[in-house]
Amino acid sequence: MNFDDTPQEAEFRAIARAWIGANAPKQYEEDLRKSSLGRTALKNADILDVAKAWQKKKADAGWACLHWPKEYGGRGSSPIERVIWQQEEGPFGQLSRMFIIGHGMCGPTMMAFAREEHKRTYLPPLASGEKVWCQLFSEPAGGSDLAGLRTRAEKDGDDWVINGQKIWTSGAHYSDYGILLTRTDPTVPKHKGLTMFFLDMKSPGVEVRPIKQASGASDFNEVYFTNVRIPDHQRLGEVGDGWNVSLTTLMNERSAIGAAVSTGFPELFEYCSSLMLDDGPAIEDRAVRSKLANWAVKASGLKYTSMRAISALSRGERPGPENSIGKLVAGSMIQDVATYALDLQGAAGVVSGEDAELAGRFQAMLLRAPGTRVEGGTDEIMRNIIAERVLGLPGDIRVDKDVPFNKIPTKGR
Amino acid sequence: MNFDFSDDQKQLRDQARKFLAEKCSPKAVRVVLDGKAPYDKELWKGLAEMGFLGVAIPEDFGGAGAGHLELCVIAEEMGRANAPVPFSSTVYLAAEALLIAGSAAQKKKWLPAIASGDAIGTLALFEGKGNPAPKNVKLAAANGVLNGVKKPVADGTIADFAVVAARTGSSGRDSDISLFLVDLKAGGVEVKSLTNLDPTRGQAEIIFKDCKAEPLGAAGEGWSILTQVLDRAAVLCAFEQVGGSDRALEMGRDYALDRIAFGRQIGSFQAVKHMLADMYVSATLARSNSYYGAWALSTNAAELPEAAAAARISATQAFQHCAKNNIQVHGGMGFTWEFDCHMYYRRANAMALGLGSLSYWEDQLIDRMRKKNAA
Ligand SMILES: Cc1cc2nc3c(=O)[nH]c(=O)nc-3n(C[C@H](O)[C@H](O)[C@H](O)COP(=O)(O)OP(=O)(O)OC[C@H]3O[C@@H](n4cnc5c(N)ncnc54)[C@H](O)[C@@H]3O)c2cc1C
């Protein structure tokens, strides 16, 4: 039981640290350190530009997507080196959140299912941040029940013709490419008639409409497809095998999102350490301390759970469904932490934005948090995964399992 | 980084689990639970023979000299089996106090006896309501003679000796407290058994009347030694609690697969699935915090006070959570004396109090985090 690097790991860490020290965009360090869920605000700069510039610099020096093979723009590093890099990159790692869908989900799916020439063409610019990718899965009729999606793909010569609508597509408004899950056969049960593609988001017939979120920001979109043509060679996996392909994406999604969760605790602890309440310092109030202690052990529990996972990785074990707990615990925790921070501010907690305490950091957190509990699988879906895949409990009863998709009732009574 | 137990340590865990499965069945636990014996003597002897009682005691003093990580591994299995023996009092509290502060002669007298299973020890700290605090220690020591009452004292009815916290000053500072070693069989003490939440581990009231005692550690250092002992015991108890949490979760899971209602396994109902998933989550967080505590304990790291408090809180919450929901999953069956669920529920709630309550440790944790941040 130790936290020590092996000699090779220590050497890798030293090289990474030196390179980051010499090259990172230090002028944004303070802003990045202060950003947490809800806000990654850079003063006087567009975050996408800054993120792209940092990613390109990393790619040119061989530090992008470390665990990807070199020929696809990576470094061919071990999983543990990737973790060391993340530790060393620190607050600058916040910038890669702009690429998390492309790097965490689309890239691995391409790597598993695209043709070799496509991998060599599309993956290096994805790794270097020059091209941004999005994930076109969810639809009004298919969220948790993803296989309920209705966007059609019909074969026409060497092309497929796409019609339908996606929703909640993060980053579609600045994405160059996307991976797209479609229905190619509505006459078979829902999981069997799906097919996956990747496409150029600038293709004729693709229309992206930003959605204003509950938080007021517009990070996700509706995407409409009207007779969009995709050549067959951009199909990922076999016709009808889209469900399997999407499982690869979702598994990667959970480990990508799971690794990046914030809990809000360090921010709250720092805040309470300096906050004065009516009858003295917040940190000396018994009720405050009890709340803090409860969240402290959740935050440290998550931290050491991920270290145990990293140790397993370094032994060559694969991450399993137990990684679902990070998002599950952190999601509602950050919501509760933000609620409590505002409670401590009393009536003033209602003010948000730059006029508010700490420039509205906790208010922003509060307004973003509900999305964390939904994106990448809701809390309920995470609990199902733990119950079924970790504890071995029976799957939910699926009344539509063997019914052809076009015979499934579409509304409640 | 290897934030996990080594293969040897895992082998030790398997060995301990196998041994306890054989020698400490729920049926055996019930002999003590039903009041037919004060503790499981056979098991105690067996634990000594396996070398488990002295696993962290140096070889010079009759132990195996393996270390505290190995002790953590065994503690987890003791908790999983709900073992009805004075392991925590003797091994985590009394032995650790001796290791930290005992003179060569004291170590020589008691540590080999602990390792061989010949001596049961305990810590006599509490005096009625209240958490660990110097001001709550009223029992007086003058010229090596103790007068006062301690209660509750875990395993006090069966202990051969006790480490006793006593007041030796009136300055109002921590240095008013000193520790003493008392041979409970030597006279000057009266021991009464107290009924308690968890009969598989007895509690006692001990009245000291002009009782002769020898100092343990330097005069006035009692509180600082005690703090170290409690921190170490917090980590070790956390492993027992983690073992108990896992077992309660397992029992719940197995029952959910077995029991049919409305024509389905109850484990197919989401309310039940999600309850079990949440038990898994709290048990996992507790395990991870406890691993950190184990690392800090085994390396005697500066982080130990904070790590111990975090492990304590997390493991206490997890065990209480898993034990209570295990009963819920079992329905009416879970509330019968017949089923084993209540044994874990009792143990979980008794353990939540034994080293000071949850709210006490919450307070400690925040204090320690503040100190670290200030440093
Ligand atoms: C911020 C954000 C970003 C997103 N980004 C993307 C993206 O980039 N690309 C993309 O494809 N999608 C994206 N999504 C969509 C996301 O994956 C879905 O919102 C999510 O899977 C839930 O689906 P839904 O919204 O249809 O909710 P529903 O599935 O309609 O769920 C409604 C409620 O029913 C519950 N429920 C549903 N099924 C079950 C069940 N079996 N058991 C118990 N409860 C159940 C849910 O937990 C929830 O409480 C994003 C969502 C958010 C909030």
PDB file of C-alpha atoms in Angstrom, chain B residues 39 41 43-49 53-54 57 61-62 86 90-91 108-121 158-161 183 185:
ATOM      1  CA  TYR B  39     -17.195 -14.628  24.784  1.00  0.00           C
ATOM      2  CA  LYS B  41     -13.136 -18.947  24.269  1.00  0.00           C
ATOM      3  CA  LEU B  43     -12.343 -18.997  18.918  1.00  0.00           C
ATOM      4  CA  TRP B  44     -10.055 -16.803  21.010  1.00  0.00           C
ATOM      5  CA  LYS B  45      -7.656 -19.685  21.458  1.00  0.00           C
ATOM      6  CA  GLY B  46      -7.820 -20.472  17.774  1.00  0.00           C
ATOM      7  CA  LEU B  47      -7.082 -16.863  16.852  1.00  0.00           C
ATOM      8  CA  ALA B  48      -4.002 -17.006  19.070  1.00  0.00           C
ATOM      9  CA  GLU B  49      -2.837 -20.228  17.451  1.00  0.00           C
ATOM     10  CA  LEU B  53      -3.833 -11.791  18.014  1.00  0.00           C
ATOM     11  CA  GLY B  54      -0.184 -10.841  17.814  1.00  0.00           C
ATOM     12  CA  ILE B  57       3.086  -7.203  17.930  1.00  0.00           C
ATOM     13  CA  PHE B  61       7.300  -9.576  22.477  1.00  0.00           C
ATOM     14  CA  GLY B  62       5.882 -12.841  21.272  1.00  0.00           C
ATOM     15  CA  PRO B  86     -12.657  -9.081  22.805  1.00  0.00           C
ATOM     16  CA  THR B  90      -7.400  -6.213  23.545  1.00  0.00           C
ATOM     17  CA  VAL B  91      -5.628  -5.791  20.232  1.00  0.00           C
ATOM     18  CA  LYS B 108       7.323  -7.920  28.334  1.00  0.00           C
ATOM     19  CA  LYS B 109       4.660  -8.787  30.812  1.00  0.00           C
ATOM     20  CA  TRP B 110       1.549  -8.140  28.758  1.00  0.00           C
ATOM     21  CA  LEU B 111       2.280  -8.258  25.026  1.00  0.00           C
ATOM     22  CA  PRO B 112       3.317 -11.931  24.864  1.00  0.00           C
ATOM     23  CA  ALA B 113       0.283 -12.777  26.984  1.00  0.00           C
ATOM     24  CA  ILE B 114      -1.932 -10.955  24.505  1.00  0.00           C
ATOM     25  CA  ALA B 115      -0.353 -12.677  21.521  1.00  0.00           C
ATOM     26  CA  SER B 116      -0.795 -16.103  23.100  1.00  0.00           C
ATOM     27  CA  GLY B 117      -4.406 -15.433  24.035  1.00  0.00           C
ATOM     28  CA  ASP B 118      -3.659 -15.638  27.755  1.00  0.00           C
ATOM     29  CA  ALA B 119      -4.532 -12.041  28.580  1.00  0.00           C
ATOM     30  CA  ILE B 120      -7.515  -9.939  27.633  1.00  0.00           C
ATOM     31  CA  GLY B 121      -7.072  -6.205  27.891  1.00  0.00           C
ATOM     32  CA  ILE B 158     -13.684 -10.590  30.991  1.00  0.00           C
ATOM     33  CA  ALA B 159     -10.582  -8.388  30.850  1.00  0.00           C
ATOM     34  CA  ASP B 160      -7.466  -9.271  32.819  1.00  0.00           C
ATOM     35  CA  PHE B 161      -6.060  -5.782  32.721  1.00  0.00           C
ATOM     36  CA  ASP B 183      -4.286  -5.707  36.872  1.00  0.00           C
ATOM     37  CA  LYS B 185      -7.525  -9.567  39.016  1.00  0.00           C
TER      38      LYS B 185
END
